[in-house]
Every structure is written in C-alpha cells, then in structure tokens.
Amino acid sequence: MRLCPKGTVSIRAADYDVRGRVANISTGGLLVNTLVTSPERLIGEHVDLELRLDTQHSAWLQLRGRLLRIGSTTIALSLDGVPDSFEAIVDEALTASHSHRRILSIVLVDGTLPRRLQMAEAFRTAGCAVVDVSTPLEAIVRLGEFHFEPDVIAIADSLPSTIASELRTFINAEHPRAKLITIGDHAIEPAGLAHWLSSFNPDGDLAKRVLALLMRR
C-alpha cells in the first residue's frame, strides 16, 4: 500500500543531484515531485537517497534505491532495502490512514525552551507532526525547504511584535492556507487573537485544548 505523507527527498547519482518532495511512499519505493525534469539517462541507475518525512521522526534517513521512471516533474524509485526506523515511519502513517486520521503538520516557533518542549509534546499527543524551532529565521528556513507546507504555524507571544508581524506577513504571502496560532502562558485568551492557545497547566488538558483549537474552522 502506498501512502502520501509529506517529506523531503535528496537524490544523488554519480554526476547528478536533485531534491524534491514526497508524492507517495511505501516500504518498497517512492514517487518524488521535483521542480525540474531529470535526464532519462538516469533510468535504471542506482542512487543514494536522503529522506526526511515531516513527522516527529525528523532526522534524515540514508537509503539506497534505483530509478525506475522519470516524468516531467516526477521520479519513481524502488528501494533496495530500508532500515527499521524507516519501516516504523511508514507503519505510523499507515496506522493513521487506516483510522481515517490525517496527520497535521505544525511549525512551532518559541524561544522559551521549556514551553516549546511542552507545546511540542502536546501537539504530538494530539496526533500532529511537529517541527519546533526557536527563532522566526529558523522557521522561514524550514518553511522554505523544498515547498514544505504546514497546516498550522504556532507563534509564541514572547516574540517581539515587529518580528512576529514580519513572520506573519511572510506566512500570509507564502503559506496562505496555514492556520496561525499564538502561544501564551495565561489561561485567559487575549482579545483580538482569532487562534490562541495557553500553555497553562501542561500536565492537565493541554493536548485536549490543542485538539479543540485545531478543529476550529
């Protein structure tokens, strides 16, 4: 069975290097979307792959494969063998698919480490894939990686207002479909913020409140 998780792939042959986004994947192969057309001479060639899916397992995986088919902006590959960590990621995505649950991708921007770790864990407990960073610049770098498209951007209210405003302007221009959430420490929602979440009482119902907020239209 092929799944359609979000992820980034780097494909390297002897004299060629291209990067793209995962279109679909299984333990036996994957289809990659690219911005360029790869040369057909590579069909049948063995290549080295680096793969990172947009889940809590955010480390790069080293794989080996063979090019089967090249389209105008796609590459189909078979995998020679996969590590246990890769099979675990596929199993996780398959479980979510069988339960009819789409995994939401979250980018969490918070320079306060204890709160960021608490919020990241709460998002993951609510069933989300999380990329947590400490600065807006890190967020922009991750967002710019090969058309990474998040569902939610969670921004700490401790960020300076001018920097937070610049980040929101970037997100509205480059990722208009993403929901913007402000993260704070207080239990009462500040006025004027459409999407807001408090880290108050992280050991209580934080994951439940995260899920409730994510389900808002």
PDB file of C-alpha atoms in Angstrom:
ATOM      1  CA  MET A   1       0.000   0.000   0.000  1.00  0.00           C
ATOM      2  CA  ARG A   2       1.280   3.444  -0.913  1.00  0.00           C
ATOM      3  CA  LEU A   3       0.867   6.385   1.458  1.00  0.00           C
ATOM      4  CA  CYS A   4       1.060  10.126   0.874  1.00  0.00           C
ATOM      5  CA  PRO A   5       2.934  11.673   3.824  1.00  0.00           C
ATOM      6  CA  LYS A   6       4.742  14.979   3.431  1.00  0.00           C
ATOM      7  CA  GLY A   7       8.509  14.790   3.213  1.00  0.00           C
ATOM      8  CA  THR A   8      11.715  15.931   1.546  1.00  0.00           C
ATOM      9  CA  VAL A   9      13.994  13.757  -0.607  1.00  0.00           C
ATOM     10  CA  SER A  10      17.529  14.280  -1.897  1.00  0.00           C
ATOM     11  CA  ILE A  11      18.556  12.009  -4.806  1.00  0.00           C
ATOM     12  CA  ARG A  12      22.218  11.677  -5.763  1.00  0.00           C
ATOM     13  CA  ALA A  13      23.748   9.809  -8.689  1.00  0.00           C
ATOM     14  CA  ALA A  14      27.420   9.889  -9.708  1.00  0.00           C
ATOM     15  CA  ASP A  15      27.122  13.197 -11.567  1.00  0.00           C
ATOM     16  CA  TYR A  16      23.624  14.390 -10.703  1.00  0.00           C
ATOM     17  CA  ASP A  17      21.847  15.761  -7.640  1.00  0.00           C
ATOM     18  CA  VAL A  18      18.186  16.718  -7.349  1.00  0.00           C
ATOM     19  CA  ARG A  19      15.828  17.419  -4.485  1.00  0.00           C
ATOM     20  CA  GLY A  20      12.072  17.203  -4.243  1.00  0.00           C
ATOM     21  CA  ARG A  21       9.013  16.387  -2.178  1.00  0.00           C
ATOM     22  CA  VAL A  22       7.418  13.008  -1.495  1.00  0.00           C
ATOM     23  CA  ALA A  23       4.327  12.307  -3.617  1.00  0.00           C
ATOM     24  CA  ASN A  24       3.723   8.817  -2.228  1.00  0.00           C
ATOM     25  CA  ILE A  25       5.734   6.137  -0.495  1.00  0.00           C
ATOM     26  CA  SER A  26       5.810   2.504   0.575  1.00  0.00           C
ATOM     27  CA  THR A  27       8.441   0.225   2.089  1.00  0.00           C
ATOM     28  CA  GLY A  28       9.367  -0.820  -1.468  1.00  0.00           C
ATOM     29  CA  GLY A  29       9.608   2.513  -3.257  1.00  0.00           C
ATOM     30  CA  LEU A  30       8.534   6.117  -3.586  1.00  0.00           C
ATOM     31  CA  LEU A  31       7.405   8.763  -6.053  1.00  0.00           C
ATOM     32  CA  VAL A  32       9.051  12.180  -5.799  1.00  0.00           C
ATOM     33  CA  ASN A  33       7.829  15.537  -7.134  1.00  0.00           C
ATOM     34  CA  THR A  34      10.612  17.783  -8.448  1.00  0.00           C
ATOM     35  CA  LEU A  35      10.849  21.288  -9.888  1.00  0.00           C
ATOM     36  CA  VAL A  36      12.983  20.152 -12.835  1.00  0.00           C
ATOM     37  CA  THR A  37      12.986  17.309 -15.355  1.00  0.00           C
ATOM     38  CA  SER A  38      15.725  14.788 -14.654  1.00  0.00           C
ATOM     39  CA  PRO A  39      17.680  13.290 -17.584  1.00  0.00           C
ATOM     40  CA  GLU A  40      16.320   9.979 -18.866  1.00  0.00           C
ATOM     41  CA  ARG A  41      19.826   8.522 -18.957  1.00  0.00           C
ATOM     42  CA  LEU A  42      19.478   8.003 -15.209  1.00  0.00           C
ATOM     43  CA  ILE A  43      16.690   5.416 -15.603  1.00  0.00           C
ATOM     44  CA  GLY A  44      17.934   2.110 -14.183  1.00  0.00           C
ATOM     45  CA  GLU A  45      20.758   3.790 -12.259  1.00  0.00           C
ATOM     46  CA  HIS A  46      21.313   3.121  -8.566  1.00  0.00           C
ATOM     47  CA  VAL A  47      21.191   6.283  -6.461  1.00  0.00           C
ATOM     48  CA  ASP A  48      21.759   7.378  -2.878  1.00  0.00           C
ATOM     49  CA  LEU A  49      18.757   8.884  -1.115  1.00  0.00           C
ATOM     50  CA  GLU A  50      18.319  11.120   1.897  1.00  0.00           C
ATOM     51  CA  LEU A  51      14.735  11.193   3.149  1.00  0.00           C
ATOM     52  CA  ARG A  52      13.073  13.182   5.898  1.00  0.00           C
ATOM     53  CA  LEU A  53       9.341  12.896   6.453  1.00  0.00           C
ATOM     54  CA  ASP A  54       7.521  15.765   8.137  1.00  0.00           C
ATOM     55  CA  THR A  55       6.770  13.840  11.319  1.00  0.00           C
ATOM     56  CA  GLN A  56       8.197  13.713  14.802  1.00  0.00           C
ATOM     57  CA  HIS A  57      10.858  11.431  13.266  1.00  0.00           C
ATOM     58  CA  SER A  58      12.524  14.453  11.655  1.00  0.00           C
ATOM     59  CA  ALA A  59      16.040  13.032  11.214  1.00  0.00           C
ATOM     60  CA  TRP A  60      17.409  12.426   7.725  1.00  0.00           C
ATOM     61  CA  LEU A  61      17.377   8.741   6.698  1.00  0.00           C
ATOM     62  CA  GLN A  62      20.050   7.317   4.410  1.00  0.00           C
ATOM     63  CA  LEU A  63      18.592   4.966   1.771  1.00  0.00           C
ATOM     64  CA  ARG A  64      19.657   3.276  -1.444  1.00  0.00           C
ATOM     65  CA  GLY A  65      17.434   2.899  -4.495  1.00  0.00           C
ATOM     66  CA  ARG A  66      17.117   2.613  -8.252  1.00  0.00           C
ATOM     67  CA  LEU A  67      15.435   4.985 -10.707  1.00  0.00           C
ATOM     68  CA  LEU A  68      12.511   3.283 -12.435  1.00  0.00           C
ATOM     69  CA  ARG A  69      10.717   6.087 -14.250  1.00  0.00           C
ATOM     70  CA  ILE A  70      11.192   9.798 -14.928  1.00  0.00           C
ATOM     71  CA  GLY A  71       8.354  12.171 -15.763  1.00  0.00           C
ATOM     72  CA  SER A  72       8.405  15.871 -16.498  1.00  0.00           C
ATOM     73  CA  THR A  73       8.412  16.712 -12.775  1.00  0.00           C
ATOM     74  CA  THR A  74       8.394  13.277 -11.105  1.00  0.00           C
ATOM     75  CA  ILE A  75      10.831  10.477 -10.328  1.00  0.00           C
ATOM     76  CA  ALA A  76       9.767   6.924  -9.411  1.00  0.00           C
ATOM     77  CA  LEU A  77      12.259   4.847  -7.434  1.00  0.00           C
ATOM     78  CA  SER A  78      12.489   1.387  -5.938  1.00  0.00           C
ATOM     79  CA  LEU A  79      14.266   0.901  -2.611  1.00  0.00           C
ATOM     80  CA  ASP A  80      16.994  -1.713  -2.247  1.00  0.00           C
ATOM     81  CA  GLY A  81      16.409  -2.142   1.468  1.00  0.00           C
ATOM     82  CA  VAL A  82      15.179   0.002   4.315  1.00  0.00           C
ATOM     83  CA  PRO A  83      16.205   0.410   7.969  1.00  0.00           C
ATOM     84  CA  ASP A  84      13.833  -0.359  10.826  1.00  0.00           C
ATOM     85  CA  SER A  85      13.424   3.362  11.502  1.00  0.00           C
ATOM     86  CA  PHE A  86      12.002   3.854   8.002  1.00  0.00           C
ATOM     87  CA  GLU A  87       9.557   0.964   8.399  1.00  0.00           C
ATOM     88  CA  ALA A  88       8.424   2.461  11.716  1.00  0.00           C
ATOM     89  CA  ILE A  89       7.613   5.768   9.992  1.00  0.00           C
ATOM     90  CA  VAL A  90       5.635   4.012   7.246  1.00  0.00           C
ATOM     91  CA  ASP A  91       3.776   1.939   9.853  1.00  0.00           C
ATOM     92  CA  GLU A  92       2.868   5.123  11.729  1.00  0.00           C
ATOM     93  CA  ALA A  93       1.485   6.769   8.597  1.00  0.00           C
ATOM     94  CA  LEU A  94      -0.381   3.564   7.676  1.00  0.00           C
ATOM     95  CA  THR A  95      -1.992   3.410  11.113  1.00  0.00           C
ATOM     96  CA  ALA A  96      -3.159   7.000  10.713  1.00  0.00           C
ATOM     97  CA  SER A  97      -4.533   6.199   7.247  1.00  0.00           C
ATOM     98  CA  HIS A  98      -6.467   3.171   8.495  1.00  0.00           C
ATOM     99  CA  SER A  99      -8.019   5.232  11.263  1.00  0.00           C
ATOM    100  CA  HIS A 100      -9.040   7.887   8.704  1.00  0.00           C
ATOM    101  CA  ARG A 101      -6.937  10.453  10.551  1.00  0.00           C
ATOM    102  CA  ARG A 102      -4.921  12.981   8.580  1.00  0.00           C
ATOM    103  CA  ILE A 103      -1.684  13.949  10.309  1.00  0.00           C
ATOM    104  CA  LEU A 104      -1.464  17.731  10.636  1.00  0.00           C
ATOM    105  CA  SER A 105       1.940  19.387  10.192  1.00  0.00           C
ATOM    106  CA  ILE A 106       2.819  22.027  12.798  1.00  0.00           C
ATOM    107  CA  VAL A 107       5.650  24.568  12.891  1.00  0.00           C
ATOM    108  CA  LEU A 108       6.147  25.777  16.459  1.00  0.00           C
ATOM    109  CA  VAL A 109       8.188  28.976  16.947  1.00  0.00           C
ATOM    110  CA  ASP A 110       9.132  29.680  20.558  1.00  0.00           C
ATOM    111  CA  GLY A 111      12.418  30.808  22.080  1.00  0.00           C
ATOM    112  CA  THR A 112      11.369  29.634  25.552  1.00  0.00           C
ATOM    113  CA  LEU A 113      12.684  26.059  25.588  1.00  0.00           C
ATOM    114  CA  PRO A 114      10.615  24.549  28.454  1.00  0.00           C
ATOM    115  CA  ARG A 115       7.362  25.877  26.994  1.00  0.00           C
ATOM    116  CA  ARG A 116       8.340  24.877  23.455  1.00  0.00           C
ATOM    117  CA  LEU A 117       9.010  21.309  24.579  1.00  0.00           C
ATOM    118  CA  GLN A 118       5.680  21.181  26.446  1.00  0.00           C
ATOM    119  CA  MET A 119       3.751  22.536  23.485  1.00  0.00           C
ATOM    120  CA  ALA A 120       5.522  20.249  21.003  1.00  0.00           C
ATOM    121  CA  GLU A 121       4.666  17.223  23.138  1.00  0.00           C
ATOM    122  CA  ALA A 122       1.033  18.358  23.405  1.00  0.00           C
ATOM    123  CA  PHE A 123       0.752  18.732  19.620  1.00  0.00           C
ATOM    124  CA  ARG A 124       2.247  15.272  19.138  1.00  0.00           C
ATOM    125  CA  THR A 125      -0.107  13.782  21.717  1.00  0.00           C
ATOM    126  CA  ALA A 126      -2.955  15.333  19.735  1.00  0.00           C
ATOM    127  CA  GLY A 127      -1.703  13.398  16.684  1.00  0.00           C
ATOM    128  CA  CYS A 128       0.308  16.106  14.902  1.00  0.00           C
ATOM    129  CA  ALA A 129       3.725  16.099  13.260  1.00  0.00           C
ATOM    130  CA  VAL A 130       5.792  18.920  14.785  1.00  0.00           C
ATOM    131  CA  VAL A 131       8.789  20.954  13.669  1.00  0.00           C
ATOM    132  CA  ASP A 132       9.839  23.098  16.641  1.00  0.00           C
ATOM    133  CA  VAL A 133      12.277  25.998  16.232  1.00  0.00           C
ATOM    134  CA  SER A 134      13.487  28.797  18.477  1.00  0.00           C
ATOM    135  CA  THR A 135      13.509  31.754  16.056  1.00  0.00           C
ATOM    136  CA  PRO A 136      11.470  33.083  13.124  1.00  0.00           C
ATOM    137  CA  LEU A 137      14.553  32.769  10.895  1.00  0.00           C
ATOM    138  CA  GLU A 138      14.723  29.041  11.644  1.00  0.00           C
ATOM    139  CA  ALA A 139      11.017  28.801  10.845  1.00  0.00           C
ATOM    140  CA  ILE A 140      11.457  30.540   7.487  1.00  0.00           C
ATOM    141  CA  VAL A 141      14.372  28.237   6.614  1.00  0.00           C
ATOM    142  CA  ARG A 142      12.331  25.136   7.420  1.00  0.00           C
ATOM    143  CA  LEU A 143       9.277  26.514   5.611  1.00  0.00           C
ATOM    144  CA  GLY A 144      11.418  27.191   2.572  1.00  0.00           C
ATOM    145  CA  GLU A 145      12.801  23.669   2.430  1.00  0.00           C
ATOM    146  CA  PHE A 146      11.512  22.192  -0.792  1.00  0.00           C
ATOM    147  CA  HIS A 147       7.966  23.548  -0.539  1.00  0.00           C
ATOM    148  CA  PHE A 148       7.268  22.350   2.993  1.00  0.00           C
ATOM    149  CA  GLU A 149       3.586  23.187   3.513  1.00  0.00           C
ATOM    150  CA  PRO A 150       2.440  23.241   7.148  1.00  0.00           C
ATOM    151  CA  ASP A 151      -1.162  23.144   8.308  1.00  0.00           C
ATOM    152  CA  VAL A 152      -0.508  25.305  11.377  1.00  0.00           C
ATOM    153  CA  ILE A 153       2.092  27.894  12.413  1.00  0.00           C
ATOM    154  CA  ALA A 154       2.196  28.373  16.196  1.00  0.00           C
ATOM    155  CA  ILE A 155       3.991  31.583  17.221  1.00  0.00           C
ATOM    156  CA  ALA A 156       4.963  32.444  20.814  1.00  0.00           C
ATOM    157  CA  ASP A 157       3.553  35.686  22.153  1.00  0.00           C
ATOM    158  CA  SER A 158       7.004  36.354  23.681  1.00  0.00           C
ATOM    159  CA  LEU A 159       8.437  37.180  20.258  1.00  0.00           C
ATOM    160  CA  PRO A 160       8.977  40.920  19.699  1.00  0.00           C
ATOM    161  CA  SER A 161       5.889  42.331  17.996  1.00  0.00           C
ATOM    162  CA  THR A 162       7.791  43.606  14.950  1.00  0.00           C
ATOM    163  CA  ILE A 163       9.468  40.217  14.374  1.00  0.00           C
ATOM    164  CA  ALA A 164       6.207  38.322  14.890  1.00  0.00           C
ATOM    165  CA  SER A 165       4.491  40.696  12.454  1.00  0.00           C
ATOM    166  CA  GLU A 166       7.180  40.110   9.818  1.00  0.00           C
ATOM    167  CA  LEU A 167       6.822  36.351  10.226  1.00  0.00           C
ATOM    168  CA  ARG A 168       3.048  36.567   9.907  1.00  0.00           C
ATOM    169  CA  THR A 169       3.422  38.693   6.772  1.00  0.00           C
ATOM    170  CA  PHE A 170       5.755  36.064   5.282  1.00  0.00           C
ATOM    171  CA  ILE A 171       3.359  33.249   6.161  1.00  0.00           C
ATOM    172  CA  ASN A 172       0.327  35.067   4.736  1.00  0.00           C
ATOM    173  CA  ALA A 173       2.215  35.630   1.479  1.00  0.00           C
ATOM    174  CA  GLU A 174       3.934  32.256   1.100  1.00  0.00           C
ATOM    175  CA  HIS A 175       1.652  29.867   3.024  1.00  0.00           C
ATOM    176  CA  PRO A 176      -1.833  31.443   2.972  1.00  0.00           C
ATOM    177  CA  ARG A 177      -3.588  28.153   3.796  1.00  0.00           C
ATOM    178  CA  ALA A 178      -1.759  27.690   7.104  1.00  0.00           C
ATOM    179  CA  LYS A 179      -3.657  28.478  10.288  1.00  0.00           C
ATOM    180  CA  LEU A 180      -1.857  30.967  12.546  1.00  0.00           C
ATOM    181  CA  ILE A 181      -1.915  30.298  16.293  1.00  0.00           C
ATOM    182  CA  THR A 182      -0.458  32.411  19.083  1.00  0.00           C
ATOM    183  CA  ILE A 183       1.028  30.560  22.061  1.00  0.00           C
ATOM    184  CA  GLY A 184       0.949  32.187  25.512  1.00  0.00           C
ATOM    185  CA  ASP A 185       1.269  31.306  29.177  1.00  0.00           C
ATOM    186  CA  HIS A 186      -2.024  32.668  30.507  1.00  0.00           C
ATOM    187  CA  ALA A 187      -5.251  30.750  30.870  1.00  0.00           C
ATOM    188  CA  ILE A 188      -7.474  33.573  29.569  1.00  0.00           C
ATOM    189  CA  GLU A 189      -7.477  34.189  25.815  1.00  0.00           C
ATOM    190  CA  PRO A 190      -6.240  37.701  24.932  1.00  0.00           C
ATOM    191  CA  ALA A 191      -8.672  39.853  22.991  1.00  0.00           C
ATOM    192  CA  GLY A 192      -8.148  40.268  19.271  1.00  0.00           C
ATOM    193  CA  LEU A 193      -6.447  36.927  18.555  1.00  0.00           C
ATOM    194  CA  ALA A 194      -8.565  34.580  16.473  1.00  0.00           C
ATOM    195  CA  HIS A 195      -6.470  31.493  17.220  1.00  0.00           C
ATOM    196  CA  TRP A 196      -4.741  31.378  20.600  1.00  0.00           C
ATOM    197  CA  LEU A 197      -3.559  28.635  22.945  1.00  0.00           C
ATOM    198  CA  SER A 198      -2.274  28.797  26.505  1.00  0.00           C
ATOM    199  CA  SER A 199       0.456  26.523  27.844  1.00  0.00           C
ATOM    200  CA  PHE A 200      -1.135  26.851  31.291  1.00  0.00           C
ATOM    201  CA  ASN A 201      -1.382  23.517  33.148  1.00  0.00           C
ATOM    202  CA  PRO A 202       0.624  21.455  30.615  1.00  0.00           C
ATOM    203  CA  ASP A 203       0.150  18.278  32.678  1.00  0.00           C
ATOM    204  CA  GLY A 204      -3.618  18.661  32.616  1.00  0.00           C
ATOM    205  CA  ASP A 205      -5.723  19.026  29.474  1.00  0.00           C
ATOM    206  CA  LEU A 206      -3.204  20.755  27.192  1.00  0.00           C
ATOM    207  CA  ALA A 207      -3.347  18.102  24.455  1.00  0.00           C
ATOM    208  CA  LYS A 208      -7.159  18.209  24.570  1.00  0.00           C
ATOM    209  CA  ARG A 209      -7.153  22.010  24.221  1.00  0.00           C
ATOM    210  CA  VAL A 210      -4.687  21.748  21.320  1.00  0.00           C
ATOM    211  CA  LEU A 211      -7.004  19.317  19.543  1.00  0.00           C
ATOM    212  CA  ALA A 212     -10.047  21.502  20.163  1.00  0.00           C
ATOM    213  CA  LEU A 213      -8.285  24.547  18.728  1.00  0.00           C
ATOM    214  CA  LEU A 214      -7.063  22.661  15.670  1.00  0.00           C
ATOM    215  CA  MET A 215     -10.635  21.626  14.878  1.00  0.00           C
ATOM    216  CA  ARG A 216     -11.839  25.243  14.744  1.00  0.00           C
ATOM    217  CA  ARG A 217     -12.807  26.362  11.275  1.00  0.00           C
TER     218      ARG A 217
END
